[in-house]
Every structure is written in C-alpha cells, then in structure tokens.
Amino acid sequence: MKTAIDGKIIASTFMISLILAFLVLNGMVSDWGRLTGGFGNLKNFFYQSLWPPDWSVLEPQVYPVCTARYPFEFTCSTAWIGVIETIKIAFVATVFGMALSLPLSLAAARNLSPRWLSYSSRFILSAFRSLPSLIWAIFFVILIGMGPLSGVLAMTVYTVGYLGKLWYEAMEGLNKTPLEAAQAMGLNKYETALNVVVPESANDLISHSIFLFEYNFRSGTIIGIVGAGGIGYYIDLYLRFLQYDKVVAYLLIIFLVVLIIDFLSIYARSFFNEEDDLRIPSWSEVFLGIFSSANEADDLSDR
Amino acid sequence: MQTDADLNEPLLILRDVAIGYHPSDSLVNIPNLEVFPGEIVAIAGPSGIGKSTLLRTIAGLVSPITGRLEVCGAIMPEKPPRGHLGYIPQKLGLVRHASVKHNVELGARAGIKSRKLRQQRSIEAIDIMGLSEKSAEPIRRLSGGQQRRVATARTLAQRPKLILADEFLSELDEETLTSVLEAVTDYVRESKAALIVVEHDISRAKMMADKLLVIDDGRINPFVKGTKAMEVNM
Ligand SMILES: Nc1ncnc2c1ncn2[C@@H]1O[C@H](COP(=O)(O)OP(=O)(O)O)[C@@H](O)[C@H]1O
Ligand SMILES: [Mg+2]
C-alpha cells in the first residue's frame, strides 16, 4: 500500500465507477422500453411454465426398480441421484484441486518465491482459470468421453486456477515478521511453508476451499449439460422437453444444497475466529449469518 | 561441542558496514564491531535511527549496502549459518494461529534433527519461561508479555550461538522481566553464546550488557569495553 486508505477517496472512486457503469450501459442499450415489456413476459413465463415447481422429480424413477423402503424412496429419485453425483464430483475435484493448488500457490506467492518461479506459476494458474469449467468439460468429454471422470477433471483444472489464485493472495497478505523470523532461524522454504505459512493462513485457505466446493457444486449443473455427469444431465433433459416446472424444482434443490454448504462454511470457519476460537456458533446464529455479511456473522458468533 | 579455539573466534564481525534500505541512503555506519562468545552487547539510540534495521541486517534479512558481515564464520547474507542464529524480532513474528508449543518447536527445527530432542528442548524452554500451562493455547489468546516470553522460549529451544533480541523486555512486568533476562543471560554465559540486544532503556542496557553501542546520528559511537558498561555520552 503506497498511501494510507482514506474513506473519502474510496467513496468518490466508488461513485465515479457507478456513474461510469450507467453511462456505459446506456451506450450499449438502444431501447429501454424493452425492459418494461420484459417484465410482462417474465410474469407470463413464470406462471405458465415455472410455477408451481413439479416435485415429482423427488419421486422414485420407474426404472431401475427402487429397493429403498419408506421413507427413503426419494433416494431413488433423479433429483437425489443427480445431486449426490454432483456433490461427489465437486468433492473429488475440490480435494484434488487443493492438493495441486498448495505447491502452485506457494510457488506463486511473491513473498515466498523468487520472481521467475512466481511469474511462471501465475502463468499456469491464469491459463487454467481463463477457460470456464464448462469449456474444460467439453474439452475432456471430447478427450475421454462422457461421464463423471470428465466432470472431475474439468472441475479440478478450474479449481486449481481459481483456488491457487485465492490462496497465493492469502499467503501474500501474511504478516512478514513470522516469515522473517523463520528465515533468520534458518528454516528452509519447505519447513517455512508447512510450519508458518499454512497454519498462519489456514483460516483463509479453508474458507476459500469451501467456497470452491460450493462453486463446483453449482457449476456441476452446467457441466452436466455437456455430458460430464451429475444433476446437470437431468436439468438438460427436462430443458429439452420444455418441462420448466421440473427444472425449477431442480434449481430450488440446488439452492437448498448451496445454503447447506454455506452453513457448513461458516461453521468450519468459526473454529478459526480471531477473537474466541473455541466458541462454536449455534445453528440459528449461522443461519442469520448467511443473510448478513460474513463479518457480521463473525460478530454474531462472538456474542 | 566448542573447542577453546572457537571461543577466541568472534561470533560476529562487521567491517566498514553501512546499513539501510536504499543504497544511496545509509542509516547507520559501523566501522568495526566484533562480538565474542559469552558477550552481551546492548544497542541503544533514539527511535527510528536504525537499531532494528541493524539487527535485521545481521540476521541476513537485509543486505548491507557496503562492507563485510560475518556471522559464526559465515558470510551474510549469502551463506547464513543454519540454526546458529536466534532472532527475537521487535514484532516477535509468532505464528498467531498456532499453539505455544508449535511456535517454540519452530526454533529447534533448523538446528536439531531428532524430533524427540526438539520436543524435549521445547518443553524445557516453555517451562523456563513459565508457560507450561499455556502450552496448547494459540498465540493470539496470550497477553503481550506472554507472547514475548514465547518468542524468548523459541530462541532458548533453538540453542543458537548468536541471539539477536529487539526490545524483547518491553511489555514485561518487573518480576517477569528479571526472570526472562536471567534465563537468557544464563544461557549466554553457560553456552558461550553471544547476545545482541536492542534496548531503549539506557539504565537497563547498562545493567545487562558488557558493551553498550549508542547509535547517534547515523554513526555508532566508539563503544565502551569492560566487564560492565560505563557511562556513554549521548
Ligand atoms: N522495510 C523498510 N523499508 C524502508 N524503510 C524502512 C523499512 N523498515 C524501516 N524503515 C525505516 O528505516 C528507519 C529505521 O527504522 P528502524 O530500524 O525500525 O529504527 P529503530 O529500530 O531504531 O527504531 C526508519 O526511518 C524507518 O522508517
Ligand atoms: Mg526498532
């Protein structure tokens, strides 16, 4: 930071950006009238095709015959099967992505690595990140065929690109004194990474990983569409048959799972709270936290 | 471990060293300084003059602008002596999210191969600093004074030949201060190590040190030799 942060500068920069954004948008839009028509269309579409959601997606499929007993028949439904497969793909991809991101982010952090190494690692990370996971999925489907493995590989590559960046930024934000103390005491890079960098940035590393897991779960809906497995397969199927009410049911289920992952994220991060780290928040506090900002959630859990 | 010949070799040599962060703008010039085993040297001077920078240079974290710097016979900063240099930075440099034990063991990490021995040394050092009960606590839950004692324990567990301590006695109450100071000076005298300590409190500096270096206006005044430091004009 070259200069101290000044509230006035932040506020005016933000206002100027906002005005600029409106001007740019106005330049791109030729007819604002379409917006009002759009609302009408949306209303018709919503009541005719989307609402109410068709919850039959939670009923067991006709084939294969469901062997689960009451009240677990829903585990034979397309929604359940799809969600579980997407969660599995997202989990495997996130864990593999974490394993690959660790060395790459350590190498990319400018405070930990020489310049040449940092630049080349950043190059790899941004190459991985520059294509969305959908494109990686198409690539792997072409390469090794349809199925969950393509999904896992696509998500892993994208996870490395994204998580690696978040992680090296967290590492670069570390206070330099512990690193200097380690260097002076004669610890090598490997010992310093394991014993200083990782524990000191664990809070960020974990919350970014959970964020990437949630991101991967959401993008699982998209990459399923190109045949890379998961709930996206069913969404694609019903989109083709124009059964939008079933699609809406799937989307609501996805929303629910994302909320649950958010719960888990705040819960996991609460173990690393600065103020009082052993205080585990109650579920209601966590739930309130989702609708306020992450910082406010931390405040809540401190009470 | 150390032979008699070693004891006559200085642990630290500075010759015509200029330190600072910009080549054109040196903070302190040190014509000649040698520190021998068993010696305690205090550095005093007004704040912002470059005391911490001097320690960071000796620790190999900042390159000297000019001159020759040797620590334990190794040329700095190219070839730092792995594990022989203990450093207690002014801001301590503890891993805040990790436990007291983890932090103290870090000190022993570079110099001691056996994991068992590292743990044993750490337990001893934590005990000497009176932190046994806090051993499993994360650093951020300790008071400022307790954190200083952790940083000191980290250095004691390391058993270095040369200790650099940057105002490590501040924030300690009188009683703790005496015991911490005693532990460190005992270690230095017994192991024939050397201690270089930045101490803004001149009377305290004189009490503990054999030599007192006063940095004044960018130069180190000719220091005073003797068993106890004598009057130094500022
Ligand atoms: N990393 C740095 N880069 C550039 N200048 C620095 C840096 N750290 C300290 N300084 C400057 O160097 C001078 C000496 O600082 P320092 O050695 O911390 O003084 P002291 O410990 O004697 O109070 C100060 O003017 C300070 O602003
Ligand atoms: Mg200082």
GROMACS .gro file of C-alpha atoms in nm, chain A residues 175-188 190-192 194-203 271-278, chain B residues 56 59-61 80-87 89-98 102-103 106-107 109-111 138 140-141 154-155 158:
model
   70
  175ASN     CA    1   0.247  -1.059   0.806
  176LYS     CA    2   0.612  -1.065   0.708
  177THR     CA    3   0.763  -1.090   1.055
  178PRO     CA    4   0.691  -1.463   1.110
  179LEU     CA    5   0.844  -1.534   0.770
  180GLU     CA    6   1.148  -1.327   0.857
  181ALA     CA    7   1.186  -1.496   1.193
  182ALA     CA    8   1.173  -1.836   1.022
  183GLN     CA    9   1.430  -1.729   0.767
  184ALA     CA   10   1.666  -1.587   1.029
  185MET     CA   11   1.637  -1.902   1.241
  186GLY     CA   12   1.749  -2.100   0.938
  187LEU     CA   13   1.430  -2.280   0.836
  188ASN     CA   14   1.425  -2.379   0.472
  190TYR     CA   15   0.971  -2.629   0.282
  191GLU     CA   16   0.975  -2.609   0.662
  192THR     CA   17   0.856  -2.249   0.650
  194LEU     CA   18   0.448  -2.619   0.631
  195ASN     CA   19   0.501  -2.468   0.975
  196VAL     CA   20   0.447  -2.097   0.924
  197VAL     CA   21   0.262  -2.019   0.602
  198VAL     CA   22  -0.005  -2.289   0.617
  199PRO     CA   23  -0.104  -2.256   0.985
  200GLU     CA   24  -0.098  -1.876   0.965
  201SER     CA   25  -0.323  -1.860   0.661
  202ALA     CA   26  -0.532  -2.170   0.745
  203ASN     CA   27  -0.842  -1.962   0.805
  271PHE     CA   28  -1.308  -2.264   1.454
  272PHE     CA   29  -1.054  -2.008   1.338
  273ASN     CA   30  -1.213  -1.693   1.469
  274GLU     CA   31  -0.963  -1.433   1.580
  275GLU     CA   32  -1.142  -1.338   1.898
  276ASP     CA   33  -1.254  -1.655   2.063
  277ASP     CA   34  -1.183  -1.955   1.855
  278LEU     CA   35  -1.340  -2.234   2.058
  359ARG     CA   36   1.773  -0.739   1.057
  362ALA     CA   37   2.002  -1.169   1.074
  363GLY     CA   38   2.052  -1.179   0.698
  364LEU     CA   39   1.716  -1.024   0.614
  383PRO     CA   40   2.352  -1.789   0.656
  384PRO     CA   41   2.459  -2.026   0.935
  385ARG     CA   42   2.167  -2.267   0.950
  386GLY     CA   43   2.027  -2.287   1.301
  387HIS     CA   44   2.302  -2.094   1.478
  388LEU     CA   45   2.130  -1.760   1.472
  389GLY     CA   46   1.849  -1.682   1.714
  390TYR     CA   47   1.625  -1.386   1.640
  392PRO     CA   48   1.209  -0.953   1.628
  393GLN     CA   49   1.053  -0.643   1.777
  394LYS     CA   50   0.716  -0.765   1.649
  395LEU     CA   51   0.800  -1.120   1.761
  396GLY     CA   52   0.700  -1.298   1.440
  397LEU     CA   53   0.498  -1.570   1.609
  398VAL     CA   54   0.255  -1.789   1.418
  399ARG     CA   55  -0.056  -1.641   1.574
  400HIS     CA   56  -0.295  -1.922   1.491
  401ALA     CA   57  -0.063  -2.196   1.612
  405HIS     CA   58   0.426  -2.528   1.784
  406ASN     CA   59   0.596  -2.190   1.790
  409LEU     CA   60   0.995  -2.397   1.531
  410GLY     CA   61   1.308  -2.258   1.693
  412ARG     CA   62   1.353  -2.701   1.380
  413ALA     CA   63   1.656  -2.596   1.180
  414GLY     CA   64   1.929  -2.697   1.419
  441PRO     CA   65  -0.296  -2.037   2.037
  443ARG     CA   66  -0.342  -1.480   1.978
  444ARG     CA   67  -0.504  -1.556   2.311
  457ARG     CA   68   1.155  -2.024   2.090
  458THR     CA   69   1.510  -1.891   2.089
  461GLN     CA   70   1.691  -2.335   1.942
   0.00000   0.00000   0.00000
